[in-house]
mmCIF file of C-alpha atoms in Angstrom:
data_model
loop_
_atom_site.group_PDB
_atom_site.id
_atom_site.type_symbol
_atom_site.label_atom_id
_atom_site.label_comp_id
_atom_site.label_asym_id
_atom_site.label_seq_id
_atom_site.Cartn_x
_atom_site.Cartn_y
_atom_site.Cartn_z
ATOM 1 C CA UNK A 1 13.539 -4.872 -39.421
ATOM 2 C CA UNK A 2 11.284 -7.678 -40.687
ATOM 3 C CA UNK A 3 14.179 -10.165 -40.545
ATOM 4 C CA UNK A 4 14.916 -9.191 -36.950
ATOM 5 C CA UNK A 5 11.269 -9.554 -35.942
ATOM 6 C CA UNK A 6 11.127 -12.911 -37.683
ATOM 7 C CA UNK A 7 14.141 -14.052 -35.645
ATOM 8 C CA UNK A 8 12.500 -12.879 -32.416
ATOM 9 C CA UNK A 9 9.337 -14.833 -33.239
ATOM 10 C CA UNK A 10 11.349 -17.956 -34.033
ATOM 11 C CA UNK A 11 13.266 -17.646 -30.766
ATOM 12 C CA UNK A 12 10.016 -17.287 -28.841
ATOM 13 C CA UNK A 13 8.652 -20.393 -30.558
ATOM 14 C CA UNK A 14 11.867 -22.257 -29.690
ATOM 15 C CA UNK A 15 11.523 -21.299 -26.011
ATOM 16 C CA UNK A 16 7.914 -22.481 -25.951
ATOM 17 C CA UNK A 17 8.884 -25.813 -27.527
ATOM 18 C CA UNK A 18 11.493 -26.406 -24.832
ATOM 19 C CA UNK A 19 9.073 -25.392 -22.071
ATOM 20 C CA UNK A 20 6.287 -27.602 -23.438
ATOM 21 C CA UNK A 21 8.616 -30.520 -24.115
ATOM 22 C CA UNK A 22 7.105 -31.156 -27.550
ATOM 23 C CA UNK A 23 6.086 -29.515 -30.811
ATOM 24 C CA UNK A 24 2.489 -30.521 -30.165
ATOM 25 C CA UNK A 25 2.396 -28.881 -26.730
ATOM 26 C CA UNK A 26 4.038 -25.700 -28.000
ATOM 27 C CA UNK A 27 1.625 -25.544 -30.929
ATOM 28 C CA UNK A 28 -1.335 -25.757 -28.543
ATOM 29 C CA UNK A 29 0.102 -23.020 -26.306
ATOM 30 C CA UNK A 30 0.837 -20.690 -29.211
ATOM 31 C CA UNK A 31 -2.314 -21.392 -31.188
ATOM 32 C CA UNK A 32 -0.308 -22.558 -34.212
ATOM 33 C CA UNK A 33 -0.225 -25.784 -36.165
ATOM 34 C CA UNK A 34 2.454 -28.335 -35.353
ATOM 35 C CA UNK A 35 3.871 -27.987 -38.882
ATOM 36 C CA UNK A 36 4.341 -24.215 -38.474
ATOM 37 C CA UNK A 37 6.142 -24.717 -35.152
ATOM 38 C CA UNK A 38 8.401 -27.379 -36.675
ATOM 39 C CA UNK A 39 9.157 -25.148 -39.661
ATOM 40 C CA UNK A 40 10.098 -22.267 -37.357
ATOM 41 C CA UNK A 41 12.595 -24.409 -35.455
ATOM 42 C CA UNK A 42 14.106 -25.817 -38.653
ATOM 43 C CA UNK A 43 14.468 -22.310 -40.105
ATOM 44 C CA UNK A 44 16.129 -21.056 -36.902
ATOM 45 C CA UNK A 45 18.601 -23.946 -36.926
ATOM 46 C CA UNK A 46 19.389 -23.290 -40.584
ATOM 47 C CA UNK A 47 19.964 -19.593 -39.951
ATOM 48 C CA UNK A 48 22.244 -20.206 -36.968
ATOM 49 C CA UNK A 49 24.004 -23.146 -38.582
ATOM 50 C CA UNK A 50 23.651 -25.346 -35.495
ATOM 51 C CA UNK A 51 21.330 -28.061 -34.270
ATOM 52 C CA UNK A 52 19.277 -26.882 -31.317
ATOM 53 C CA UNK A 53 17.249 -29.983 -30.514
ATOM 54 C CA UNK A 54 17.745 -33.723 -30.587
ATOM 55 C CA UNK A 55 14.508 -35.168 -31.949
ATOM 56 C CA UNK A 56 13.334 -38.715 -31.344
ATOM 57 C CA UNK A 57 9.899 -40.240 -31.676
ATOM 58 C CA UNK A 58 9.459 -40.067 -27.901
ATOM 59 C CA UNK A 59 11.143 -36.904 -26.702
ATOM 60 C CA UNK A 60 13.040 -33.720 -27.429
ATOM 61 C CA UNK A 61 16.292 -32.762 -25.766
ATOM 62 C CA UNK A 62 18.522 -29.718 -26.027
ATOM 63 C CA UNK A 63 21.913 -29.823 -27.666
ATOM 64 C CA UNK A 64 24.697 -27.822 -25.961
ATOM 65 C CA UNK A 65 24.132 -24.996 -28.466
ATOM 66 C CA UNK A 66 20.408 -25.255 -27.895
ATOM 67 C CA UNK A 67 20.924 -24.999 -24.136
ATOM 68 C CA UNK A 68 22.902 -21.769 -24.469
ATOM 69 C CA UNK A 69 20.329 -20.246 -26.807
ATOM 70 C CA UNK A 70 17.423 -21.322 -24.636
ATOM 71 C CA UNK A 71 18.743 -19.340 -21.665
ATOM 72 C CA UNK A 72 18.547 -16.169 -23.751
ATOM 73 C CA UNK A 73 15.224 -17.018 -25.372
ATOM 74 C CA UNK A 74 13.607 -17.864 -22.029
ATOM 75 C CA UNK A 75 14.488 -14.398 -20.739
ATOM 76 C CA UNK A 76 13.047 -12.882 -23.911
ATOM 77 C CA UNK A 77 9.755 -14.737 -23.488
ATOM 78 C CA UNK A 78 9.573 -13.928 -19.766
ATOM 79 C CA UNK A 79 10.065 -10.222 -20.496
ATOM 80 C CA UNK A 80 7.358 -10.327 -23.159
ATOM 81 C CA UNK A 81 4.946 -12.109 -20.803
ATOM 82 C CA UNK A 82 5.697 -9.558 -18.092
ATOM 83 C CA UNK A 83 5.075 -6.637 -20.439
ATOM 84 C CA UNK A 84 1.827 -8.178 -21.664
ATOM 85 C CA UNK A 85 0.664 -8.718 -18.096
ATOM 86 C CA UNK A 86 1.405 -5.115 -17.175
ATOM 87 C CA UNK A 87 -0.429 -3.880 -20.269
ATOM 88 C CA UNK A 88 -3.459 -6.055 -19.585
ATOM 89 C CA UNK A 89 -3.515 -4.861 -15.982
ATOM 90 C CA UNK A 90 -3.355 -1.201 -16.975
ATOM 91 C CA UNK A 91 -6.448 -1.404 -19.178
ATOM 92 C CA UNK A 92 -8.543 -3.898 -17.229
ATOM 93 C CA UNK A 93 -11.517 -2.590 -15.257
ATOM 94 C CA UNK A 94 -10.642 -2.940 -11.557
ATOM 95 C CA UNK A 95 -12.589 -5.746 -9.945
ATOM 96 C CA UNK A 96 -12.322 -8.111 -7.022
ATOM 97 C CA UNK A 97 -11.621 -7.771 -3.316
ATOM 98 C CA UNK A 98 -9.101 -5.287 -1.905
ATOM 99 C CA UNK A 99 -8.231 -5.988 1.737
ATOM 100 C CA UNK A 100 -7.309 -2.840 3.641
ATOM 101 C CA UNK A 101 -6.368 -2.147 7.253
ATOM 102 C CA UNK A 102 -7.074 1.400 8.443
ATOM 103 C CA UNK A 103 -6.697 3.184 11.814
ATOM 104 C CA UNK A 104 -9.978 3.185 13.719
ATOM 105 C CA UNK A 105 -10.499 6.941 13.858
ATOM 106 C CA UNK A 106 -9.678 7.477 10.216
ATOM 107 C CA UNK A 107 -11.938 4.627 9.210
ATOM 108 C CA UNK A 108 -14.933 5.764 11.245
ATOM 109 C CA UNK A 109 -14.732 9.460 10.418
ATOM 110 C CA UNK A 110 -13.465 9.511 6.847
ATOM 111 C CA UNK A 111 -13.678 6.151 5.087
ATOM 112 C CA UNK A 112 -17.462 6.137 4.453
ATOM 113 C CA UNK A 113 -17.103 9.046 2.008
ATOM 114 C CA UNK A 114 -14.256 7.300 0.221
ATOM 115 C CA UNK A 115 -16.230 4.041 0.028
ATOM 116 C CA UNK A 116 -19.072 5.867 -1.698
ATOM 117 C CA UNK A 117 -16.752 7.532 -4.211
ATOM 118 C CA UNK A 118 -14.904 4.275 -4.855
ATOM 119 C CA UNK A 119 -18.184 2.491 -5.582
ATOM 120 C CA UNK A 120 -19.190 5.176 -8.086
ATOM 121 C CA UNK A 121 -15.841 5.027 -9.896
ATOM 122 C CA UNK A 122 -15.248 1.262 -9.709
ATOM 123 C CA UNK A 123 -18.528 -0.587 -9.055
ATOM 124 C CA UNK A 124 -16.912 -4.014 -9.494
ATOM 125 C CA UNK A 125 -14.459 -3.393 -6.666
ATOM 126 C CA UNK A 126 -15.134 -4.899 -3.224
ATOM 127 C CA UNK A 127 -13.486 -3.218 -0.223
ATOM 128 C CA UNK A 128 -12.766 -5.513 2.742
ATOM 129 C CA UNK A 129 -11.852 -3.108 5.568
ATOM 130 C CA UNK A 130 -10.360 -3.934 8.963
ATOM 131 C CA UNK A 131 -10.306 -1.071 11.475
ATOM 132 C CA UNK A 132 -7.317 -1.409 13.780
ATOM 133 C CA UNK A 133 -4.789 0.885 15.396
ATOM 134 C CA UNK A 134 -2.286 -1.999 15.523
ATOM 135 C CA UNK A 135 0.410 -2.172 12.849
ATOM 136 C CA UNK A 136 -0.432 -5.666 11.650
ATOM 137 C CA UNK A 137 1.828 -7.777 9.421
ATOM 138 C CA UNK A 138 -0.019 -7.125 6.168
ATOM 139 C CA UNK A 139 1.716 -9.932 4.271
ATOM 140 C CA UNK A 140 1.059 -12.570 6.934
ATOM 141 C CA UNK A 141 -2.511 -11.338 7.451
ATOM 142 C CA UNK A 142 -3.259 -11.148 3.720
ATOM 143 C CA UNK A 143 -3.871 -7.410 3.385
ATOM 144 C CA UNK A 144 -3.268 -5.543 0.137
ATOM 145 C CA UNK A 145 -2.890 -2.096 1.701
ATOM 146 C CA UNK A 146 -2.357 -0.575 5.134
ATOM 147 C CA UNK A 147 -3.040 3.057 5.969
ATOM 148 C CA UNK A 148 -0.765 4.080 8.819
ATOM 149 C CA UNK A 149 -0.429 7.231 10.889
ATOM 150 C CA UNK A 150 2.953 7.424 12.602
ATOM 151 C CA UNK A 151 5.884 9.699 13.338
ATOM 152 C CA UNK A 152 8.009 7.239 11.369
ATOM 153 C CA UNK A 153 7.853 3.650 10.162
ATOM 154 C CA UNK A 154 10.257 0.883 11.029
ATOM 155 C CA UNK A 155 12.450 -0.262 8.107
ATOM 156 C CA UNK A 156 10.876 -3.147 6.185
ATOM 157 C CA UNK A 157 10.610 -4.688 2.735
ATOM 158 C CA UNK A 158 7.180 -3.085 2.255
ATOM 159 C CA UNK A 159 6.591 -0.072 0.030
ATOM 160 C CA UNK A 160 5.607 2.982 2.109
ATOM 161 C CA UNK A 161 4.379 6.181 0.466
ATOM 162 C CA UNK A 162 3.898 9.260 2.618
ATOM 163 C CA UNK A 163 0.844 11.160 1.375
ATOM 164 C CA UNK A 164 0.506 13.873 3.993
ATOM 165 C CA UNK A 165 0.451 14.761 7.660
ATOM 166 C CA UNK A 166 -2.231 14.575 10.324
ATOM 167 C CA UNK A 167 -2.727 17.925 12.062
ATOM 168 C CA UNK A 168 -2.834 17.383 15.814
ATOM 169 C CA UNK A 169 -4.190 19.680 18.519
ATOM 170 C CA UNK A 170 -4.299 19.553 22.305
ATOM 171 C CA UNK A 171 -7.808 19.199 23.751
ATOM 172 C CA UNK A 172 -9.672 19.008 27.033
ATOM 173 C CA UNK A 173 -13.330 19.208 27.965
ATOM 174 C CA UNK A 174 -14.759 22.474 29.329
ATOM 175 C CA UNK A 175 -15.577 20.602 32.559
ATOM 176 C CA UNK A 176 -11.964 19.472 32.948
ATOM 177 C CA UNK A 177 -10.665 23.008 32.370
ATOM 178 C CA UNK A 178 -13.135 24.432 34.873
ATOM 179 C CA UNK A 179 -12.063 21.930 37.522
ATOM 180 C CA UNK A 180 -8.299 21.776 36.926
ATOM 181 C CA UNK A 181 -7.525 25.040 35.174
ATOM 182 C CA UNK A 182 -6.199 25.609 31.670
ATOM 183 C CA UNK A 183 -2.474 25.099 30.956
ATOM 184 C CA UNK A 184 -0.829 28.387 29.952
ATOM 185 C CA UNK A 185 2.369 26.783 28.629
ATOM 186 C CA UNK A 186 3.628 23.285 27.761
ATOM 187 C CA UNK A 187 5.486 23.209 31.104
ATOM 188 C CA UNK A 188 2.137 23.352 32.900
ATOM 189 C CA UNK A 189 1.230 19.935 31.479
ATOM 190 C CA UNK A 190 3.380 18.353 34.174
ATOM 191 C CA UNK A 191 0.516 19.183 36.539
ATOM 192 C CA UNK A 192 -2.194 17.680 34.331
ATOM 193 C CA UNK A 193 -3.521 14.213 33.517
ATOM 194 C CA UNK A 194 -2.210 13.675 29.974
ATOM 195 C CA UNK A 195 -3.870 10.834 28.086
ATOM 196 C CA UNK A 196 -2.192 9.357 25.041
ATOM 197 C CA UNK A 197 -2.143 6.905 22.185
ATOM 198 C CA UNK A 198 0.439 4.244 22.880
ATOM 199 C CA UNK A 199 1.543 4.133 19.242
ATOM 200 C CA UNK A 200 2.624 7.803 19.282
ATOM 201 C CA UNK A 201 4.949 7.582 22.277
ATOM 202 C CA UNK A 202 5.360 9.389 25.610
ATOM 203 C CA UNK A 203 6.575 12.733 24.279
ATOM 204 C CA UNK A 204 4.722 15.727 22.871
ATOM 205 C CA UNK A 205 6.694 18.253 20.831
ATOM 206 C CA UNK A 206 5.515 21.866 20.725
ATOM 207 C CA UNK A 207 6.634 24.669 18.409
ATOM 208 C CA UNK A 208 6.066 28.347 19.022
ATOM 209 C CA UNK A 209 7.872 30.701 16.659
ATOM 210 C CA UNK A 210 11.451 29.440 16.488
ATOM 211 C CA UNK A 211 11.297 27.623 19.791
ATOM 212 C CA UNK A 212 10.749 23.883 20.084
ATOM 213 C CA UNK A 213 9.970 22.131 23.340
ATOM 214 C CA UNK A 214 9.548 18.392 23.882
ATOM 215 C CA UNK A 215 7.637 17.275 26.959
ATOM 216 C CA UNK A 216 7.538 13.793 28.448
ATOM 217 C CA UNK A 217 3.958 13.353 29.574
ATOM 218 C CA UNK A 218 2.155 10.976 31.911
ATOM 219 C CA UNK A 219 -1.427 10.246 32.811
ATOM 220 C CA UNK A 220 -4.049 7.687 33.715
ATOM 221 C CA UNK A 221 -4.814 6.334 30.225
ATOM 222 C CA UNK A 222 -2.727 4.795 27.453
ATOM 223 C CA UNK A 223 -4.752 3.241 24.646
ATOM 224 C CA UNK A 224 -4.347 2.009 21.092
ATOM 225 C CA UNK A 225 -7.885 3.179 20.217
ATOM 226 C CA UNK A 226 -8.389 6.818 19.305
ATOM 227 C CA UNK A 227 -12.177 6.550 19.694
ATOM 228 C CA UNK A 228 -11.713 5.575 23.333
ATOM 229 C CA UNK A 229 -9.163 8.366 23.816
ATOM 230 C CA UNK A 230 -11.503 10.987 22.359
ATOM 231 C CA UNK A 231 -14.386 9.845 24.547
ATOM 232 C CA UNK A 232 -12.223 9.940 27.675
ATOM 233 C CA UNK A 233 -11.303 13.554 26.921
ATOM 234 C CA UNK A 234 -14.950 14.490 26.273
ATOM 235 C CA UNK A 235 -15.838 12.850 29.613
ATOM 236 C CA UNK A 236 -13.375 15.126 31.408
ATOM 237 C CA UNK A 237 -10.739 12.534 32.296
ATOM 238 C CA UNK A 238 -7.771 14.559 31.063
ATOM 239 C CA UNK A 239 -5.903 16.336 28.272
ATOM 240 C CA UNK A 240 -4.937 14.608 25.014
ATOM 241 C CA UNK A 241 -3.394 15.193 21.630
ATOM 242 C CA UNK A 242 -6.032 14.407 18.998
ATOM 243 C CA UNK A 243 -6.379 14.790 15.210
ATOM 244 C CA UNK A 244 -8.065 18.034 14.184
ATOM 245 C CA UNK A 245 -9.921 16.122 11.464
ATOM 246 C CA UNK A 246 -11.649 14.017 14.125
ATOM 247 C CA UNK A 247 -12.383 16.585 16.856
ATOM 248 C CA UNK A 248 -13.225 19.720 14.849
ATOM 249 C CA UNK A 249 -16.966 19.042 15.234
ATOM 250 C CA UNK A 250 -16.514 18.492 18.978
ATOM 251 C CA UNK A 251 -14.809 21.872 19.300
ATOM 252 C CA UNK A 252 -17.561 23.607 17.331
ATOM 253 C CA UNK A 253 -20.174 21.956 19.567
ATOM 254 C CA UNK A 254 -18.207 22.946 22.718
ATOM 255 C CA UNK A 255 -17.768 19.344 23.776
ATOM 256 C CA UNK A 256 -14.016 19.986 23.636
ATOM 257 C CA UNK A 257 -11.830 23.030 24.063
ATOM 258 C CA UNK A 258 -8.538 23.556 22.293
ATOM 259 C CA UNK A 259 -5.600 23.918 24.682
ATOM 260 C CA UNK A 260 -2.403 25.912 23.971
ATOM 261 C CA UNK A 261 -3.590 27.060 20.517
ATOM 262 C CA UNK A 262 -0.459 29.193 20.027
ATOM 263 C CA UNK A 263 1.782 26.122 20.234
ATOM 264 C CA UNK A 264 1.864 23.848 17.186
ATOM 265 C CA UNK A 265 2.116 20.148 17.905
ATOM 266 C CA UNK A 266 4.235 17.652 16.008
ATOM 267 C CA UNK A 267 2.283 16.148 13.126
ATOM 268 C CA UNK A 268 2.566 12.403 12.414
ATOM 269 C CA UNK A 269 2.724 11.340 8.787
ATOM 270 C CA UNK A 270 0.051 9.442 6.884
ATOM 271 C CA UNK A 271 1.467 6.498 4.941
ATOM 272 C CA UNK A 272 0.022 4.155 2.334
ATOM 273 C CA UNK A 273 1.836 0.839 2.789
ATOM 274 C CA UNK A 274 1.702 -2.165 0.456
ATOM 275 C CA UNK A 275 3.876 -5.154 -0.574
ATOM 276 C CA UNK A 276 3.814 -4.587 -4.354
ATOM 277 C CA UNK A 277 7.214 -3.453 -5.631
ATOM 278 C CA UNK A 278 6.329 -4.686 -9.128
ATOM 279 C CA UNK A 279 3.069 -5.273 -10.968
ATOM 280 C CA UNK A 280 0.603 -3.883 -8.489
ATOM 281 C CA UNK A 281 -2.846 -5.401 -9.166
ATOM 282 C CA UNK A 282 -5.227 -3.042 -10.928
ATOM 283 C CA UNK A 283 -7.733 -3.260 -8.085
ATOM 284 C CA UNK A 284 -5.117 -2.190 -5.529
ATOM 285 C CA UNK A 285 -3.906 0.669 -7.709
ATOM 286 C CA UNK A 286 -7.505 1.853 -8.092
ATOM 287 C CA UNK A 287 -8.037 1.979 -4.327
ATOM 288 C CA UNK A 288 -4.755 3.780 -3.663
ATOM 289 C CA UNK A 289 -5.387 6.345 -6.394
ATOM 290 C CA UNK A 290 -8.832 7.166 -5.007
ATOM 291 C CA UNK A 291 -7.552 7.302 -1.431
ATOM 292 C CA UNK A 292 -4.691 9.640 -2.281
ATOM 293 C CA UNK A 293 -6.740 11.931 -4.523
ATOM 294 C CA UNK A 294 -9.981 12.035 -2.525
ATOM 295 C CA UNK A 295 -8.927 11.706 1.093
ATOM 296 C CA UNK A 296 -9.247 15.105 2.729
ATOM 297 C CA UNK A 297 -7.704 15.969 6.078
#
């Protein structure tokens, strides 16, 4: 075992010499003396029975045998560097800025609690939050994480993790119901002003028992902002599908009334999206872990 480890060390030293272009440079990188580095290379050549480097007073160059060996040794060193980086990341206290884009409603109603908990757990973490209901290009815009609520996501090179579903309910204001009547079935919605989020499409799917019904709806408002949609419903403009997590207080306060409570609505998924397929930064991992474990819907 000790002989094998000694060979691995010598190969790593050889790779560093080639990368540095000199014994002196490699010695500085490795924190060794130049004589130790030179002795390692000489011992490796003796063991293999080949010359690995042409040495002159001005430069080093690889022999053909040295070139073949270097390809293998470079991969060895790269793998070791990668493993060391992952290990350092795993044990380092999360710090720095995490840029996150979050849907407006989710950010306004739920993110303040998460921000407080994140600060308690990781006080050196800085959260840079953008509230937007647009699906921005997180790589081009420089975001680390996007929280998205959607029926489905378009295929991409990003990593998307579904962490749950958003319970949706149909709502109208008491004033709207008094003026226009309350729908008794999904079919009745054809006679009502149905307001909607543009990102969730023109259809509402209802389930009652084993029956499923999909309605194409229309109305006087299409918006990408759920705060605006909620306010329009409270103001009596029409009927809308809204997240229970956002409007539960409005229902309790009788600002809104739940419509068709016996018909379950389709529930969009909640996704955590990020570009890190390998070596996710510790700060990003910390945010995602807290979001997934603490976020309550």
